[in-house]
């Protein structure tokens, strides 16, 4: 296993279009996280899964955003009716369950809404 | 509300000096705290974890302290090198499932 993989690396879309990103975590990791990061800011938590259950969602996650992890393995993050303010780096991370465990991040998907 | 702050957006130091970065948190008491490094265009990479019952943790040229009374963690890089230039993020656990929440980061530049 080579780590957390995210696809695509870059996405340019027109305002109003829907986009979907994919994250493949480290295979034995139960937890999977999505973050959004804009220039000069730290990653902002969006949501996380433990196995296939979505356990927490940030208030940042409007109803245009939806995330799934159908079989407890890979996850998708969909943004509907994209807005220019959605332009950001979307980061996925995975970890084992339990305290004192580190998160492993993917390279991110950079979204540009024009 | 719970808050994480890092001392400055950017820190410039001369090669060979010790860099000290600060992470302050308010309105909660994390059981541990992590530090990550992030290079431009890449995801964060884990560096160190320190637990509340540990005053200090070291790894090569890195040292982290955790003062639960002051609600502060300090991150030190000794004998700094230009390759240490990056953004450093502190991340105490927060939330229902103890998910990872990140501070705003401090961008360190080590000048040759």
PDB file of C-alpha atoms in Angstrom:
ATOM      1  CA  UNK A   1       0.000   0.000   0.000  1.00  0.00           C
ATOM      2  CA  UNK A   2       1.462   3.312  -1.025  1.00  0.00           C
ATOM      3  CA  UNK A   3      -0.601   5.561   1.202  1.00  0.00           C
ATOM      4  CA  UNK A   4      -3.711   7.662   0.785  1.00  0.00           C
ATOM      5  CA  UNK A   5      -4.616   8.297  -2.829  1.00  0.00           C
ATOM      6  CA  UNK A   6      -6.848  11.091  -4.108  1.00  0.00           C
ATOM      7  CA  UNK A   7      -8.250  11.608  -7.580  1.00  0.00           C
ATOM      8  CA  UNK A   8      -8.244  13.766  -9.525  1.00  0.00           C
ATOM      9  CA  UNK A   9      -5.313  15.924  -8.448  1.00  0.00           C
ATOM     10  CA  UNK A  10      -6.784  18.971 -10.139  1.00  0.00           C
ATOM     11  CA  UNK A  11     -10.286  19.859 -11.257  1.00  0.00           C
ATOM     12  CA  UNK A  12     -11.483  22.952 -13.047  1.00  0.00           C
ATOM     13  CA  UNK A  13     -15.232  23.323 -13.332  1.00  0.00           C
ATOM     14  CA  UNK A  14     -17.764  25.954 -14.284  1.00  0.00           C
ATOM     15  CA  UNK A  15     -19.931  27.465 -11.623  1.00  0.00           C
ATOM     16  CA  UNK A  16     -23.117  25.498 -11.163  1.00  0.00           C
ATOM     17  CA  UNK A  17     -21.654  22.148 -12.218  1.00  0.00           C
ATOM     18  CA  UNK A  18     -21.390  19.130  -9.928  1.00  0.00           C
ATOM     19  CA  UNK A  19     -18.033  17.591  -9.067  1.00  0.00           C
ATOM     20  CA  UNK A  20     -17.024  14.371  -7.348  1.00  0.00           C
ATOM     21  CA  UNK A  21     -13.702  13.521  -5.750  1.00  0.00           C
ATOM     22  CA  UNK A  22     -12.437  10.133  -4.726  1.00  0.00           C
ATOM     23  CA  UNK A  23     -10.236   9.079  -1.824  1.00  0.00           C
ATOM     24  CA  UNK A  24      -8.658   5.671  -1.334  1.00  0.00           C
ATOM     25  CA  UNK A  25      -7.356   5.373   2.246  1.00  0.00           C
ATOM     26  CA  UNK A  26      -4.675   3.101   3.630  1.00  0.00           C
ATOM     27  CA  UNK A  27      -6.352  -0.286   3.512  1.00  0.00           C
ATOM     28  CA  UNK A  28      -6.344  -1.194   7.196  1.00  0.00           C
ATOM     29  CA  UNK A  29      -7.478   2.242   8.382  1.00  0.00           C
ATOM     30  CA  UNK A  30     -11.018   2.411   9.785  1.00  0.00           C
ATOM     31  CA  UNK A  31     -11.276   6.180   9.854  1.00  0.00           C
ATOM     32  CA  UNK A  32     -11.428   8.497   6.896  1.00  0.00           C
ATOM     33  CA  UNK A  33     -11.533  12.300   7.057  1.00  0.00           C
ATOM     34  CA  UNK A  34     -12.255  15.090   4.593  1.00  0.00           C
ATOM     35  CA  UNK A  35     -10.806  18.567   4.976  1.00  0.00           C
ATOM     36  CA  UNK A  36     -10.898  21.746   2.940  1.00  0.00           C
ATOM     37  CA  UNK A  37      -7.946  24.108   2.829  1.00  0.00           C
ATOM     38  CA  UNK A  38      -7.682  27.569   1.339  1.00  0.00           C
ATOM     39  CA  UNK A  39      -4.466  29.485   0.770  1.00  0.00           C
ATOM     40  CA  UNK A  40      -2.729  30.502   3.984  1.00  0.00           C
ATOM     41  CA  UNK A  41      -5.148  28.635   6.233  1.00  0.00           C
ATOM     42  CA  UNK A  42      -4.958  25.346   8.097  1.00  0.00           C
ATOM     43  CA  UNK A  43      -7.106  22.431   6.950  1.00  0.00           C
ATOM     44  CA  UNK A  44     -10.750  22.864   7.961  1.00  0.00           C
ATOM     45  CA  UNK A  45     -12.563  19.732   9.078  1.00  0.00           C
ATOM     46  CA  UNK A  46     -15.545  18.760   6.919  1.00  0.00           C
ATOM     47  CA  UNK A  47     -16.563  15.251   7.912  1.00  0.00           C
ATOM     48  CA  UNK A  48     -15.288  11.856   8.951  1.00  0.00           C
ATOM     49  CA  UNK A  49     -16.246   8.204   8.714  1.00  0.00           C
ATOM     50  CA  UNK A  50     -15.566   5.240  10.885  1.00  0.00           C
ATOM     51  CA  UNK A  51     -15.879   2.281   8.564  1.00  0.00           C
ATOM     52  CA  UNK A  52     -18.991   3.094   6.494  1.00  0.00           C
ATOM     53  CA  UNK A  53     -20.686   5.257   9.137  1.00  0.00           C
ATOM     54  CA  UNK A  54     -20.468   9.020   8.810  1.00  0.00           C
ATOM     55  CA  UNK A  55     -19.993  10.044  12.434  1.00  0.00           C
ATOM     56  CA  UNK A  56     -19.585  13.792  12.296  1.00  0.00           C
ATOM     57  CA  UNK A  57     -20.165  16.636   9.880  1.00  0.00           C
ATOM     58  CA  UNK A  58     -18.968  20.193  10.235  1.00  0.00           C
ATOM     59  CA  UNK A  59     -21.345  23.112   9.947  1.00  0.00           C
ATOM     60  CA  UNK A  60     -19.145  24.110   6.999  1.00  0.00           C
ATOM     61  CA  UNK A  61     -20.651  21.201   5.104  1.00  0.00           C
ATOM     62  CA  UNK A  62     -23.674  22.784   3.460  1.00  0.00           C
ATOM     63  CA  UNK A  63     -26.415  20.712   1.885  1.00  0.00           C
ATOM     64  CA  UNK A  64     -24.609  21.025  -1.454  1.00  0.00           C
ATOM     65  CA  UNK A  65     -21.883  18.764  -0.067  1.00  0.00           C
ATOM     66  CA  UNK A  66     -22.303  15.041   0.420  1.00  0.00           C
ATOM     67  CA  UNK A  67     -19.816  12.360   1.306  1.00  0.00           C
ATOM     68  CA  UNK A  68     -20.100   8.606   1.184  1.00  0.00           C
ATOM     69  CA  UNK A  69     -18.035   5.621   2.131  1.00  0.00           C
ATOM     70  CA  UNK A  70     -20.295   2.821   0.944  1.00  0.00           C
ATOM     71  CA  UNK A  71     -18.268  -0.240   1.830  1.00  0.00           C
ATOM     72  CA  UNK A  72     -15.993   1.219   4.437  1.00  0.00           C
ATOM     73  CA  UNK A  73     -13.147   1.444   1.959  1.00  0.00           C
ATOM     74  CA  UNK A  74     -12.883   4.327  -0.549  1.00  0.00           C
ATOM     75  CA  UNK A  75     -14.883   7.523  -0.112  1.00  0.00           C
ATOM     76  CA  UNK A  76     -16.363  10.128  -2.429  1.00  0.00           C
ATOM     77  CA  UNK A  77     -17.052  13.781  -1.788  1.00  0.00           C
ATOM     78  CA  UNK A  78     -19.579  15.408  -4.095  1.00  0.00           C
ATOM     79  CA  UNK A  79     -20.241  19.114  -4.407  1.00  0.00           C
ATOM     80  CA  UNK A  80     -23.427  20.062  -6.220  1.00  0.00           C
ATOM     81  CA  UNK A  81     -24.049  23.399  -7.930  1.00  0.00           C
ATOM     82  CA  UNK A  82     -20.486  24.555  -7.332  1.00  0.00           C
ATOM     83  CA  UNK A  83     -19.809  28.161  -6.386  1.00  0.00           C
ATOM     84  CA  UNK A  84     -16.616  30.171  -6.727  1.00  0.00           C
ATOM     85  CA  UNK A  85     -16.229  30.049  -2.950  1.00  0.00           C
ATOM     86  CA  UNK A  86     -15.827  26.285  -3.199  1.00  0.00           C
ATOM     87  CA  UNK A  87     -12.433  26.751  -4.856  1.00  0.00           C
ATOM     88  CA  UNK A  88      -9.935  25.164  -2.476  1.00  0.00           C
ATOM     89  CA  UNK A  89      -7.757  22.143  -1.857  1.00  0.00           C
ATOM     90  CA  UNK A  90      -9.768  19.170  -0.666  1.00  0.00           C
ATOM     91  CA  UNK A  91      -7.725  16.839   1.503  1.00  0.00           C
ATOM     92  CA  UNK A  92      -8.500  13.298   2.546  1.00  0.00           C
ATOM     93  CA  UNK A  93      -6.828  11.546   5.465  1.00  0.00           C
ATOM     94  CA  UNK A  94      -7.124   8.157   7.103  1.00  0.00           C
ATOM     95  CA  UNK A  95      -6.160   6.718  10.453  1.00  0.00           C
ATOM     96  CA  UNK A  96      -6.643   3.792  12.746  1.00  0.00           C
ATOM     97  CA  UNK A  97      -9.277   4.035  15.453  1.00  0.00           C
ATOM     98  CA  UNK A  98      -8.188   5.053  18.922  1.00  0.00           C
ATOM     99  CA  UNK A  99      -6.371   7.771  20.718  1.00  0.00           C
ATOM    100  CA  UNK A 100      -2.850   8.775  19.921  1.00  0.00           C
ATOM    101  CA  UNK A 101      -3.059   7.748  16.293  1.00  0.00           C
ATOM    102  CA  UNK A 102      -1.740   9.925  13.524  1.00  0.00           C
ATOM    103  CA  UNK A 103      -3.556  10.898  10.361  1.00  0.00           C
ATOM    104  CA  UNK A 104      -2.080  10.091   6.960  1.00  0.00           C
ATOM    105  CA  UNK A 105      -2.988  12.555   4.254  1.00  0.00           C
ATOM    106  CA  UNK A 106      -3.341  12.263   0.525  1.00  0.00           C
ATOM    107  CA  UNK A 107      -1.964  14.832  -1.921  1.00  0.00           C
ATOM    108  CA  UNK A 108      -5.302  16.552  -2.171  1.00  0.00           C
ATOM    109  CA  UNK A 109      -7.585  17.587  -5.013  1.00  0.00           C
ATOM    110  CA  UNK A 110      -7.336  21.219  -6.040  1.00  0.00           C
ATOM    111  CA  UNK A 111     -10.702  22.522  -7.203  1.00  0.00           C
ATOM    112  CA  UNK A 112     -11.020  25.698  -9.214  1.00  0.00           C
ATOM    113  CA  UNK A 113     -14.513  26.978  -9.934  1.00  0.00           C
ATOM    114  CA  UNK A 114     -14.615  29.486 -12.805  1.00  0.00           C
TER     115      UNK A 114
ATOM    116  CA  UNK B   1     -16.114  28.189  21.997  1.00  0.00           C
ATOM    117  CA  UNK B   2     -13.077  25.975  21.552  1.00  0.00           C
ATOM    118  CA  UNK B   3     -10.226  27.652  19.736  1.00  0.00           C
ATOM    119  CA  UNK B   4      -6.726  26.834  18.482  1.00  0.00           C
ATOM    120  CA  UNK B   5      -4.217  29.587  17.804  1.00  0.00           C
ATOM    121  CA  UNK B   6      -0.672  29.528  16.484  1.00  0.00           C
ATOM    122  CA  UNK B   7       1.559  32.404  17.361  1.00  0.00           C
ATOM    123  CA  UNK B   8       2.223  33.938  14.006  1.00  0.00           C
ATOM    124  CA  UNK B   9       1.471  33.451  10.373  1.00  0.00           C
ATOM    125  CA  UNK B  10       5.123  33.538   9.396  1.00  0.00           C
ATOM    126  CA  UNK B  11       8.472  33.194  11.114  1.00  0.00           C
ATOM    127  CA  UNK B  12      11.846  33.914   9.502  1.00  0.00           C
ATOM    128  CA  UNK B  13      15.041  32.686  11.131  1.00  0.00           C
ATOM    129  CA  UNK B  14      18.673  32.298  10.181  1.00  0.00           C
ATOM    130  CA  UNK B  15      20.075  28.868   9.369  1.00  0.00           C
ATOM    131  CA  UNK B  16      21.549  27.178  12.431  1.00  0.00           C
ATOM    132  CA  UNK B  17      19.285  28.958  14.906  1.00  0.00           C
ATOM    133  CA  UNK B  18      16.459  27.380  16.908  1.00  0.00           C
ATOM    134  CA  UNK B  19      12.938  27.983  15.666  1.00  0.00           C
ATOM    135  CA  UNK B  20      10.184  28.072  18.290  1.00  0.00           C
ATOM    136  CA  UNK B  21       6.536  27.845  17.259  1.00  0.00           C
ATOM    137  CA  UNK B  22       3.604  28.233  19.641  1.00  0.00           C
ATOM    138  CA  UNK B  23       0.196  26.595  19.752  1.00  0.00           C
ATOM    139  CA  UNK B  24      -2.411  27.853  22.219  1.00  0.00           C
ATOM    140  CA  UNK B  25      -5.837  26.384  22.788  1.00  0.00           C
ATOM    141  CA  UNK B  26      -8.781  27.662  24.798  1.00  0.00           C
ATOM    142  CA  UNK B  27     -11.939  26.273  26.355  1.00  0.00           C
ATOM    143  CA  UNK B  28     -10.990  22.622  26.345  1.00  0.00           C
ATOM    144  CA  UNK B  29      -8.396  20.168  27.590  1.00  0.00           C
ATOM    145  CA  UNK B  30      -7.045  17.783  24.950  1.00  0.00           C
ATOM    146  CA  UNK B  31      -5.503  14.549  26.152  1.00  0.00           C
ATOM    147  CA  UNK B  32      -2.806  14.834  23.505  1.00  0.00           C
ATOM    148  CA  UNK B  33      -1.642  17.089  20.729  1.00  0.00           C
ATOM    149  CA  UNK B  34       0.023  16.435  17.385  1.00  0.00           C
ATOM    150  CA  UNK B  35       2.295  18.487  15.170  1.00  0.00           C
ATOM    151  CA  UNK B  36       2.336  18.210  11.388  1.00  0.00           C
ATOM    152  CA  UNK B  37       4.464  19.656   8.616  1.00  0.00           C
ATOM    153  CA  UNK B  38       2.943  20.816   5.328  1.00  0.00           C
ATOM    154  CA  UNK B  39       4.850  21.712   2.183  1.00  0.00           C
ATOM    155  CA  UNK B  40       3.190  23.815  -0.562  1.00  0.00           C
ATOM    156  CA  UNK B  41       0.722  21.832  -2.646  1.00  0.00           C
ATOM    157  CA  UNK B  42       0.983  18.720  -0.469  1.00  0.00           C
ATOM    158  CA  UNK B  43      -0.961  17.186   2.395  1.00  0.00           C
ATOM    159  CA  UNK B  44       0.256  17.511   5.991  1.00  0.00           C
ATOM    160  CA  UNK B  45       2.742  14.960   7.292  1.00  0.00           C
ATOM    161  CA  UNK B  46       2.788  13.809  10.916  1.00  0.00           C
ATOM    162  CA  UNK B  47       5.830  14.759  12.984  1.00  0.00           C
ATOM    163  CA  UNK B  48       5.238  14.249  16.696  1.00  0.00           C
ATOM    164  CA  UNK B  49       2.548  13.440  19.232  1.00  0.00           C
ATOM    165  CA  UNK B  50       2.717  14.479  22.871  1.00  0.00           C
ATOM    166  CA  UNK B  51       0.357  13.285  25.599  1.00  0.00           C
ATOM    167  CA  UNK B  52      -0.936  15.375  28.496  1.00  0.00           C
ATOM    168  CA  UNK B  53       1.193  13.475  31.007  1.00  0.00           C
ATOM    169  CA  UNK B  54       4.364  14.123  28.988  1.00  0.00           C
ATOM    170  CA  UNK B  55       6.116  17.404  29.496  1.00  0.00           C
ATOM    171  CA  UNK B  56       8.485  16.994  26.577  1.00  0.00           C
ATOM    172  CA  UNK B  57       8.977  14.781  23.505  1.00  0.00           C
ATOM    173  CA  UNK B  58      11.990  14.698  21.205  1.00  0.00           C
ATOM    174  CA  UNK B  59      12.697  13.363  17.745  1.00  0.00           C
ATOM    175  CA  UNK B  60      16.067  14.123  16.176  1.00  0.00           C
ATOM    176  CA  UNK B  61      16.234  17.952  15.962  1.00  0.00           C
ATOM    177  CA  UNK B  62      12.590  18.379  16.964  1.00  0.00           C
ATOM    178  CA  UNK B  63      11.291  18.973  20.468  1.00  0.00           C
ATOM    179  CA  UNK B  64       7.717  19.481  21.617  1.00  0.00           C
ATOM    180  CA  UNK B  65       6.498  20.581  25.026  1.00  0.00           C
ATOM    181  CA  UNK B  66       2.955  20.485  26.379  1.00  0.00           C
ATOM    182  CA  UNK B  67       1.875  22.701  29.274  1.00  0.00           C
ATOM    183  CA  UNK B  68      -1.688  21.860  30.256  1.00  0.00           C
ATOM    184  CA  UNK B  69      -1.758  24.686  32.812  1.00  0.00           C
ATOM    185  CA  UNK B  70      -0.874  27.327  30.248  1.00  0.00           C
ATOM    186  CA  UNK B  71      -2.884  25.450  27.578  1.00  0.00           C
ATOM    187  CA  UNK B  72       0.075  25.697  25.272  1.00  0.00           C
ATOM    188  CA  UNK B  73       2.402  23.559  23.214  1.00  0.00           C
ATOM    189  CA  UNK B  74       5.785  24.715  21.964  1.00  0.00           C
ATOM    190  CA  UNK B  75       7.492  23.190  18.928  1.00  0.00           C
ATOM    191  CA  UNK B  76      11.241  23.661  18.581  1.00  0.00           C
ATOM    192  CA  UNK B  77      13.541  22.921  15.657  1.00  0.00           C
ATOM    193  CA  UNK B  78      17.188  23.119  16.659  1.00  0.00           C
ATOM    194  CA  UNK B  79      20.059  23.725  14.243  1.00  0.00           C
ATOM    195  CA  UNK B  80      17.501  24.756  11.639  1.00  0.00           C
ATOM    196  CA  UNK B  81      18.171  24.183   7.945  1.00  0.00           C
ATOM    197  CA  UNK B  82      16.635  25.708   4.807  1.00  0.00           C
ATOM    198  CA  UNK B  83      14.985  22.294   4.198  1.00  0.00           C
ATOM    199  CA  UNK B  84      12.962  22.885   7.381  1.00  0.00           C
ATOM    200  CA  UNK B  85      11.109  25.700   5.616  1.00  0.00           C
ATOM    201  CA  UNK B  86       7.445  24.711   5.580  1.00  0.00           C
ATOM    202  CA  UNK B  87       4.154  25.374   7.356  1.00  0.00           C
ATOM    203  CA  UNK B  88       3.816  23.701  10.736  1.00  0.00           C
ATOM    204  CA  UNK B  89       0.383  22.829  12.069  1.00  0.00           C
ATOM    205  CA  UNK B  90      -0.688  21.849  15.557  1.00  0.00           C
ATOM    206  CA  UNK B  91      -3.624  19.477  15.868  1.00  0.00           C
ATOM    207  CA  UNK B  92      -5.283  18.654  19.155  1.00  0.00           C
ATOM    208  CA  UNK B  93      -8.187  16.191  19.013  1.00  0.00           C
ATOM    209  CA  UNK B  94     -11.582  17.819  19.096  1.00  0.00           C
ATOM    210  CA  UNK B  95     -15.140  16.823  18.648  1.00  0.00           C
ATOM    211  CA  UNK B  96     -17.394  13.840  19.200  1.00  0.00           C
ATOM    212  CA  UNK B  97     -15.075  11.219  17.801  1.00  0.00           C
ATOM    213  CA  UNK B  98     -11.870  12.961  18.715  1.00  0.00           C
ATOM    214  CA  UNK B  99     -11.296  13.887  15.116  1.00  0.00           C
ATOM    215  CA  UNK B 100      -8.265  15.892  14.053  1.00  0.00           C
ATOM    216  CA  UNK B 101      -8.691  19.659  14.049  1.00  0.00           C
ATOM    217  CA  UNK B 102      -5.862  21.877  12.877  1.00  0.00           C
ATOM    218  CA  UNK B 103      -4.633  25.262  13.912  1.00  0.00           C
ATOM    219  CA  UNK B 104      -4.064  27.928  11.237  1.00  0.00           C
ATOM    220  CA  UNK B 105      -0.366  27.021  10.929  1.00  0.00           C
ATOM    221  CA  UNK B 106       2.879  28.947  11.103  1.00  0.00           C
ATOM    222  CA  UNK B 107       4.932  29.339   7.920  1.00  0.00           C
ATOM    223  CA  UNK B 108       8.603  28.955   8.789  1.00  0.00           C
ATOM    224  CA  UNK B 109      11.336  30.226   6.497  1.00  0.00           C
ATOM    225  CA  UNK B 110      14.925  29.309   7.318  1.00  0.00           C
ATOM    226  CA  UNK B 111      17.273  31.666   5.551  1.00  0.00           C
ATOM    227  CA  UNK B 112      20.717  30.467   4.432  1.00  0.00           C
TER     228      UNK B 112
END
